[in-house]
């Protein structure tokens, strides 16, 4: 029988709570007198009251951070959805369907941007121009021209843009970061990184706006921005060149039958991808009850012929510090998760996640470290909810006064830019068949050492 060396990981989980500040937000103090202090709460407004806006940035913030921030405005082009959102979040602020009116009337300190990806640039730039700090969901934006406009606007405004990379905050990934930075496997030279989206979560990207490049930048940007950000953070370096290929060979025009959306479809009984959106009361309240205003179908057909994003993708990425990465994504896997391995001069780290494994269930995720000519150690990290516990830690980081950042998890505009530029370069490489240099896309020059 193999002898496994299990090493404690409690330091990671505990230290994960010691997170630092992000300028523009964190000076807010408890309005209800903490000791002798009495400082005003930050006034926040949000644009885009869909599921991400109302849950992660809505209900959860009002529930846990009302001592630090207060909502002063909510805006969405869909008048029904913005009212439903206010009700769901438990907010008391006014609602708007026009952004400029909201900004003029409520004058927030901070703007949260949770609209569709291709619109992020518009509201980030305008928010900065109007003197707000801005918090944007990932991806920062969808192409290099919009990226440059955001970089310029941030420099000119003197205000701060924060791109929220919740994946960095999971305790499992923090432990990987700690092992790499401690030199456990020497210098990292290459990485194998493979992400598996299943026929439920993966399929969902083909149901609505993400299915079109013009709205999501393709999954190279919409989804892989998370993974490219993780790579830059783990490797402490910035990407230099990308060579990629991708194909649409399962969803879209490849289906044998199709309809407009699941509820109206005549193939309900024979389609493996039939999904009754109204079984989810939250989705019904947010989306189907408000379809009449904008025709947004949350349960669009995954075999629509207008789908133009890839459903399988692979890339070779070179980092400025010489590390080579072999990366891939598939969107119709039977299970959801990823595998990653870091090859170093003194050994190798292997880590894997399988979400909701129906056969083998455990309370922890493992990391395996194998030393060249030496022993093999296993680390166990306790599982937690909300993107592996990342969502809550990210919120603490943004909305409270905690100053420490032991795992360097705070991400700024440069991180947001490089993570999307890697995806933009991959998309361009798929189209041109050539390797793409990141430095040719904007005025940012990749640094060998990020920090
Ligand atoms: N970090 C994560 O893990 C994570 C998870 C999910 C989504 N996201 C990101 O959050 C953002 C929102 O995603 P979602 O799933 O909530 O999308 P969604 O489609 O549910 O919500 C988008 C909302 O924006 C509104 N909108 C569209 N155009 C608008 C405009 N011009 N002005 C005002 N409102 C407008 C829509 O009516 C809709 O309510 C996306 O950028 C997505 O990439 C991040």
PDB file of N, CA, C and O and ligand atoms in Angstrom, residues 47-53 75-78 81 114-120 122-123 137-139 164 166-167 208-210 222 226 287 294 296 387, ligand 1:
ATOM      1  N   UNK A  47     -24.651  48.878 -12.088  1.00  0.00           N
ATOM      2  CA  UNK A  47     -25.288  48.811 -13.409  1.00  0.00           C
ATOM      3  C   UNK A  47     -25.259  47.359 -13.892  1.00  0.00           C
ATOM      4  O   UNK A  47     -24.204  46.731 -13.926  1.00  0.00           O
ATOM      5  N   UNK A  48     -26.464  46.824 -14.219  1.00  0.00           N
ATOM      6  CA  UNK A  48     -26.581  45.444 -14.704  1.00  0.00           C
ATOM      7  C   UNK A  48     -27.102  44.521 -13.626  1.00  0.00           C
ATOM      8  O   UNK A  48     -26.334  43.822 -12.968  1.00  0.00           O
ATOM      9  N   UNK A  49     -28.447  44.506 -13.454  1.00  0.00           N
ATOM     10  CA  UNK A  49     -29.031  43.743 -12.347  1.00  0.00           C
ATOM     11  C   UNK A  49     -29.465  42.343 -12.784  1.00  0.00           C
ATOM     12  O   UNK A  49     -30.589  41.916 -12.549  1.00  0.00           O
ATOM     13  N   UNK A  50     -28.545  41.624 -13.439  1.00  0.00           N
ATOM     14  CA  UNK A  50     -28.786  40.215 -13.779  1.00  0.00           C
ATOM     15  C   UNK A  50     -28.412  39.340 -12.599  1.00  0.00           C
ATOM     16  O   UNK A  50     -28.372  39.802 -11.452  1.00  0.00           O
ATOM     17  N   UNK A  51     -28.090  38.074 -12.869  1.00  0.00           N
ATOM     18  CA  UNK A  51     -27.859  37.158 -11.747  1.00  0.00           C
ATOM     19  C   UNK A  51     -26.600  37.505 -10.966  1.00  0.00           C
ATOM     20  O   UNK A  51     -26.595  37.477  -9.734  1.00  0.00           O
ATOM     21  N   UNK A  52     -25.521  37.876 -11.642  1.00  0.00           N
ATOM     22  CA  UNK A  52     -24.283  38.194 -10.919  1.00  0.00           C
ATOM     23  C   UNK A  52     -24.448  39.486 -10.106  1.00  0.00           C
ATOM     24  O   UNK A  52     -24.007  39.583  -8.972  1.00  0.00           O
ATOM     25  N   UNK A  53     -25.080  40.467 -10.725  1.00  0.00           N
ATOM     26  CA  UNK A  53     -25.284  41.739 -10.028  1.00  0.00           C
ATOM     27  C   UNK A  53     -26.148  41.584  -8.788  1.00  0.00           C
ATOM     28  O   UNK A  53     -25.843  42.148  -7.726  1.00  0.00           O
ATOM     29  N   UNK A  75     -29.295  50.223 -11.660  1.00  0.00           N
ATOM     30  CA  UNK A  75     -29.694  50.563 -13.029  1.00  0.00           C
ATOM     31  C   UNK A  75     -29.646  49.336 -13.934  1.00  0.00           C
ATOM     32  O   UNK A  75     -28.712  48.523 -13.847  1.00  0.00           O
ATOM     33  N   UNK A  76     -30.648  49.188 -14.794  1.00  0.00           N
ATOM     34  CA  UNK A  76     -30.671  48.148 -15.813  1.00  0.00           C
ATOM     35  C   UNK A  76     -31.575  48.647 -16.940  1.00  0.00           C
ATOM     36  O   UNK A  76     -32.534  49.387 -16.673  1.00  0.00           O
ATOM     37  N   UNK A  77     -31.290  48.235 -18.183  1.00  0.00           N
ATOM     38  CA  UNK A  77     -32.174  48.681 -19.263  1.00  0.00           C
ATOM     39  C   UNK A  77     -33.542  48.009 -19.190  1.00  0.00           C
ATOM     40  O   UNK A  77     -34.493  48.501 -19.782  1.00  0.00           O
ATOM     41  N   UNK A  78     -33.624  46.905 -18.467  1.00  0.00           N
ATOM     42  CA  UNK A  78     -34.898  46.197 -18.358  1.00  0.00           C
ATOM     43  C   UNK A  78     -35.642  46.698 -17.110  1.00  0.00           C
ATOM     44  O   UNK A  78     -35.237  46.415 -15.977  1.00  0.00           O
ATOM     45  N   UNK A  81     -36.794  43.935 -14.667  1.00  0.00           N
ATOM     46  CA  UNK A  81     -35.713  43.240 -13.949  1.00  0.00           C
ATOM     47  C   UNK A  81     -35.114  44.112 -12.855  1.00  0.00           C
ATOM     48  O   UNK A  81     -34.781  43.630 -11.779  1.00  0.00           O
ATOM     49  N   UNK A 114     -21.760  45.216 -13.712  1.00  0.00           N
ATOM     50  CA  UNK A 114     -22.092  43.796 -13.888  1.00  0.00           C
ATOM     51  C   UNK A 114     -23.017  43.600 -15.095  1.00  0.00           C
ATOM     52  O   UNK A 114     -23.906  42.752 -15.081  1.00  0.00           O
ATOM     53  N   UNK A 115     -22.797  44.405 -16.120  1.00  0.00           N
ATOM     54  CA  UNK A 115     -23.525  44.205 -17.381  1.00  0.00           C
ATOM     55  C   UNK A 115     -22.805  43.140 -18.203  1.00  0.00           C
ATOM     56  O   UNK A 115     -21.751  42.635 -17.809  1.00  0.00           O
ATOM     57  N   UNK A 116     -23.330  42.852 -19.392  1.00  0.00           N
ATOM     58  CA  UNK A 116     -22.715  41.891 -20.302  1.00  0.00           C
ATOM     59  C   UNK A 116     -21.285  42.344 -20.637  1.00  0.00           C
ATOM     60  O   UNK A 116     -21.021  43.545 -20.724  1.00  0.00           O
ATOM     61  N   UNK A 117     -20.411  41.386 -20.897  1.00  0.00           N
ATOM     62  CA  UNK A 117     -18.974  41.669 -21.025  1.00  0.00           C
ATOM     63  C   UNK A 117     -18.650  42.802 -22.013  1.00  0.00           C
ATOM     64  O   UNK A 117     -17.793  43.639 -21.740  1.00  0.00           O
ATOM     65  N   UNK A 118     -19.317  42.801 -23.173  1.00  0.00           N
ATOM     66  CA  UNK A 118     -18.936  43.754 -24.218  1.00  0.00           C
ATOM     67  C   UNK A 118     -19.282  45.198 -23.862  1.00  0.00           C
ATOM     68  O   UNK A 118     -18.842  46.123 -24.554  1.00  0.00           O
ATOM     69  N   UNK A 119     -20.049  45.380 -22.768  1.00  0.00           N
ATOM     70  CA  UNK A 119     -20.432  46.732 -22.338  1.00  0.00           C
ATOM     71  C   UNK A 119     -19.594  47.243 -21.164  1.00  0.00           C
ATOM     72  O   UNK A 119     -19.746  48.402 -20.749  1.00  0.00           O
ATOM     73  N   UNK A 120     -18.730  46.386 -20.622  1.00  0.00           N
ATOM     74  CA  UNK A 120     -17.960  46.798 -19.435  1.00  0.00           C
ATOM     75  C   UNK A 120     -17.200  48.098 -19.688  1.00  0.00           C
ATOM     76  O   UNK A 120     -17.210  49.010 -18.865  1.00  0.00           O
ATOM     77  N   UNK A 122     -17.653  50.618 -21.636  1.00  0.00           N
ATOM     78  CA  UNK A 122     -18.464  51.836 -21.706  1.00  0.00           C
ATOM     79  C   UNK A 122     -18.713  52.411 -20.298  1.00  0.00           C
ATOM     80  O   UNK A 122     -18.518  53.603 -20.048  1.00  0.00           O
ATOM     81  N   UNK A 123     -19.117  51.530 -19.369  1.00  0.00           N
ATOM     82  CA  UNK A 123     -19.476  52.021 -18.038  1.00  0.00           C
ATOM     83  C   UNK A 123     -18.254  52.213 -17.141  1.00  0.00           C
ATOM     84  O   UNK A 123     -18.260  53.094 -16.262  1.00  0.00           O
ATOM     85  N   UNK A 137     -16.845  43.356 -12.810  1.00  0.00           N
ATOM     86  CA  UNK A 137     -16.756  41.909 -12.932  1.00  0.00           C
ATOM     87  C   UNK A 137     -15.740  41.588 -14.029  1.00  0.00           C
ATOM     88  O   UNK A 137     -15.448  42.396 -14.894  1.00  0.00           O
ATOM     89  N   UNK A 138     -15.199  40.373 -13.967  1.00  0.00           N
ATOM     90  CA  UNK A 138     -14.382  39.892 -15.070  1.00  0.00           C
ATOM     91  C   UNK A 138     -15.282  39.604 -16.237  1.00  0.00           C
ATOM     92  O   UNK A 138     -16.483  39.405 -16.011  1.00  0.00           O
ATOM     93  N   UNK A 139     -14.853  39.508 -17.465  1.00  0.00           N
ATOM     94  CA  UNK A 139     -13.558  39.959 -17.958  1.00  0.00           C
ATOM     95  C   UNK A 139     -13.563  41.487 -17.998  1.00  0.00           C
ATOM     96  O   UNK A 139     -14.625  42.095 -18.198  1.00  0.00           O
ATOM     97  N   UNK A 164     -12.605  42.041 -10.391  1.00  0.00           N
ATOM     98  CA  UNK A 164     -12.825  41.082  -9.297  1.00  0.00           C
ATOM     99  C   UNK A 164     -12.559  39.643  -9.746  1.00  0.00           C
ATOM    100  O   UNK A 164     -13.402  39.022 -10.369  1.00  0.00           O
ATOM    101  N   UNK A 166     -12.433  36.417  -8.395  1.00  0.00           N
ATOM    102  CA  UNK A 166     -12.764  35.600  -7.231  1.00  0.00           C
ATOM    103  C   UNK A 166     -12.016  34.260  -7.210  1.00  0.00           C
ATOM    104  O   UNK A 166     -11.799  33.687  -6.148  1.00  0.00           O
ATOM    105  N   UNK A 167     -11.589  33.761  -8.392  1.00  0.00           N
ATOM    106  CA  UNK A 167     -10.936  32.444  -8.409  1.00  0.00           C
ATOM    107  C   UNK A 167      -9.636  32.444  -7.599  1.00  0.00           C
ATOM    108  O   UNK A 167      -9.225  31.427  -7.087  1.00  0.00           O
ATOM    109  N   UNK A 208     -27.212  31.756 -24.134  1.00  0.00           N
ATOM    110  CA  UNK A 208     -27.574  33.190 -24.198  1.00  0.00           C
ATOM    111  C   UNK A 208     -26.448  34.013 -24.793  1.00  0.00           C
ATOM    112  O   UNK A 208     -25.725  33.534 -25.650  1.00  0.00           O
ATOM    113  N   UNK A 209     -26.242  35.271 -24.376  1.00  0.00           N
ATOM    114  CA  UNK A 209     -25.361  36.202 -25.085  1.00  0.00           C
ATOM    115  C   UNK A 209     -23.913  35.729 -25.216  1.00  0.00           C
ATOM    116  O   UNK A 209     -23.229  36.094 -26.181  1.00  0.00           O
ATOM    117  N   UNK A 210     -23.456  34.908 -24.288  1.00  0.00           N
ATOM    118  CA  UNK A 210     -22.060  34.426 -24.353  1.00  0.00           C
ATOM    119  C   UNK A 210     -21.773  33.702 -25.660  1.00  0.00           C
ATOM    120  O   UNK A 210     -20.626  33.562 -26.056  1.00  0.00           O
ATOM    121  N   UNK A 222     -14.254  35.378 -22.088  1.00  0.00           N
ATOM    122  CA  UNK A 222     -15.266  35.312 -21.019  1.00  0.00           C
ATOM    123  C   UNK A 222     -14.879  34.326 -19.910  1.00  0.00           C
ATOM    124  O   UNK A 222     -14.953  34.639 -18.723  1.00  0.00           O
ATOM    125  N   UNK A 226     -10.423  34.015 -16.235  1.00  0.00           N
ATOM    126  CA  UNK A 226     -10.202  33.500 -14.877  1.00  0.00           C
ATOM    127  C   UNK A 226      -8.902  32.698 -14.830  1.00  0.00           C
ATOM    128  O   UNK A 226      -8.092  32.842 -13.923  1.00  0.00           O
ATOM    129  N   UNK A 287     -35.593  36.576 -15.042  1.00  0.00           N
ATOM    130  CA  UNK A 287     -35.531  36.533 -16.504  1.00  0.00           C
ATOM    131  C   UNK A 287     -36.891  36.329 -17.180  1.00  0.00           C
ATOM    132  O   UNK A 287     -37.349  37.201 -17.904  1.00  0.00           O
ATOM    133  N   UNK A 294     -37.582  42.971 -23.084  1.00  0.00           N
ATOM    134  CA  UNK A 294     -36.407  43.008 -23.966  1.00  0.00           C
ATOM    135  C   UNK A 294     -36.199  41.741 -24.802  1.00  0.00           C
ATOM    136  O   UNK A 294     -35.233  41.662 -25.566  1.00  0.00           O
ATOM    137  N   UNK A 296     -35.117  38.901 -23.885  1.00  0.00           N
ATOM    138  CA  UNK A 296     -33.933  38.137 -23.435  1.00  0.00           C
ATOM    139  C   UNK A 296     -34.395  36.743 -23.018  1.00  0.00           C
ATOM    140  O   UNK A 296     -35.094  36.596 -22.021  1.00  0.00           O
ATOM    141  N   UNK A 387     -17.552  29.393  -5.183  1.00  0.00           N
ATOM    142  CA  UNK A 387     -16.271  29.343  -5.894  1.00  0.00           C
ATOM    143  C   UNK A 387     -15.150  28.972  -4.922  1.00  0.00           C
ATOM    144  O   UNK A 387     -14.130  29.656  -4.823  1.00  0.00           O
TER     145      UNK A 387
HETATM  146  N1  LIG B   1     -16.730  36.100 -11.515  1.00  0.00           N
HETATM  147  C1  LIG B   1     -17.599  35.158 -11.828  1.00  0.00           C
HETATM  148  O1  LIG B   1     -17.435  34.015 -11.432  1.00  0.00           O
HETATM  149  C2  LIG B   1     -18.800  35.527 -12.679  1.00  0.00           C
HETATM  150  C3  LIG B   1     -19.919  34.664 -12.731  1.00  0.00           C
HETATM  151  C4  LIG B   1     -21.004  35.022 -13.519  1.00  0.00           C
HETATM  152  C5  LIG B   1     -20.978  36.195 -14.268  1.00  0.00           C
HETATM  153  N2  LIG B   1     -19.886  37.005 -14.214  1.00  0.00           N
HETATM  154  C6  LIG B   1     -19.852  38.259 -15.000  1.00  0.00           C
HETATM  155  O2  LIG B   1     -20.864  39.122 -14.512  1.00  0.00           O
HETATM  156  C7  LIG B   1     -21.421  39.889 -15.588  1.00  0.00           C
HETATM  157  C8  LIG B   1     -22.933  39.695 -15.636  1.00  0.00           C
HETATM  158  O3  LIG B   1     -23.233  38.331 -15.883  1.00  0.00           O
HETATM  159  P1  LIG B   1     -24.715  37.756 -15.649  1.00  0.00           P
HETATM  160  O4  LIG B   1     -24.633  36.291 -15.728  1.00  0.00           O
HETATM  161  O5  LIG B   1     -25.305  38.376 -14.457  1.00  0.00           O
HETATM  162  O6  LIG B   1     -25.443  38.328 -16.964  1.00  0.00           O
HETATM  163  P2  LIG B   1     -26.994  38.694 -17.126  1.00  0.00           P
HETATM  164  O7  LIG B   1     -27.283  38.636 -18.576  1.00  0.00           O
HETATM  165  O8  LIG B   1     -27.798  37.883 -16.206  1.00  0.00           O
HETATM  166  O9  LIG B   1     -27.063  40.207 -16.609  1.00  0.00           O
HETATM  167  C9  LIG B   1     -26.669  41.312 -17.367  1.00  0.00           C
HETATM  168  C10 LIG B   1     -27.643  42.435 -17.071  1.00  0.00           C
HETATM  169  O10 LIG B   1     -27.203  43.607 -17.741  1.00  0.00           O
HETATM  170  C11 LIG B   1     -28.358  44.263 -18.272  1.00  0.00           C
HETATM  171  N3  LIG B   1     -27.961  45.140 -19.379  1.00  0.00           N
HETATM  172  C12 LIG B   1     -27.647  44.792 -20.642  1.00  0.00           C
HETATM  173  N4  LIG B   1     -27.339  45.887 -21.359  1.00  0.00           N
HETATM  174  C13 LIG B   1     -27.438  46.950 -20.517  1.00  0.00           C
HETATM  175  C14 LIG B   1     -27.224  48.340 -20.647  1.00  0.00           C
HETATM  176  N5  LIG B   1     -26.835  48.892 -21.792  1.00  0.00           N
HETATM  177  N6  LIG B   1     -27.428  49.132 -19.563  1.00  0.00           N
HETATM  178  C15 LIG B   1     -27.831  48.605 -18.401  1.00  0.00           C
HETATM  179  N7  LIG B   1     -28.056  47.287 -18.199  1.00  0.00           N
HETATM  180  C16 LIG B   1     -27.847  46.464 -19.251  1.00  0.00           C
HETATM  181  C17 LIG B   1     -29.269  43.131 -18.703  1.00  0.00           C
HETATM  182  O11 LIG B   1     -30.610  43.564 -18.838  1.00  0.00           O
HETATM  183  C18 LIG B   1     -29.061  42.157 -17.558  1.00  0.00           C
HETATM  184  O12 LIG B   1     -29.971  42.377 -16.515  1.00  0.00           O
HETATM  185  C19 LIG B   1     -20.720  39.426 -16.855  1.00  0.00           C
HETATM  186  O13 LIG B   1     -19.678  40.313 -17.171  1.00  0.00           O
HETATM  187  C20 LIG B   1     -20.157  38.072 -16.489  1.00  0.00           C
HETATM  188  O14 LIG B   1     -18.987  37.764 -17.214  1.00  0.00           O
HETATM  189  C21 LIG B   1     -18.819  36.693 -13.418  1.00  0.00           C
END
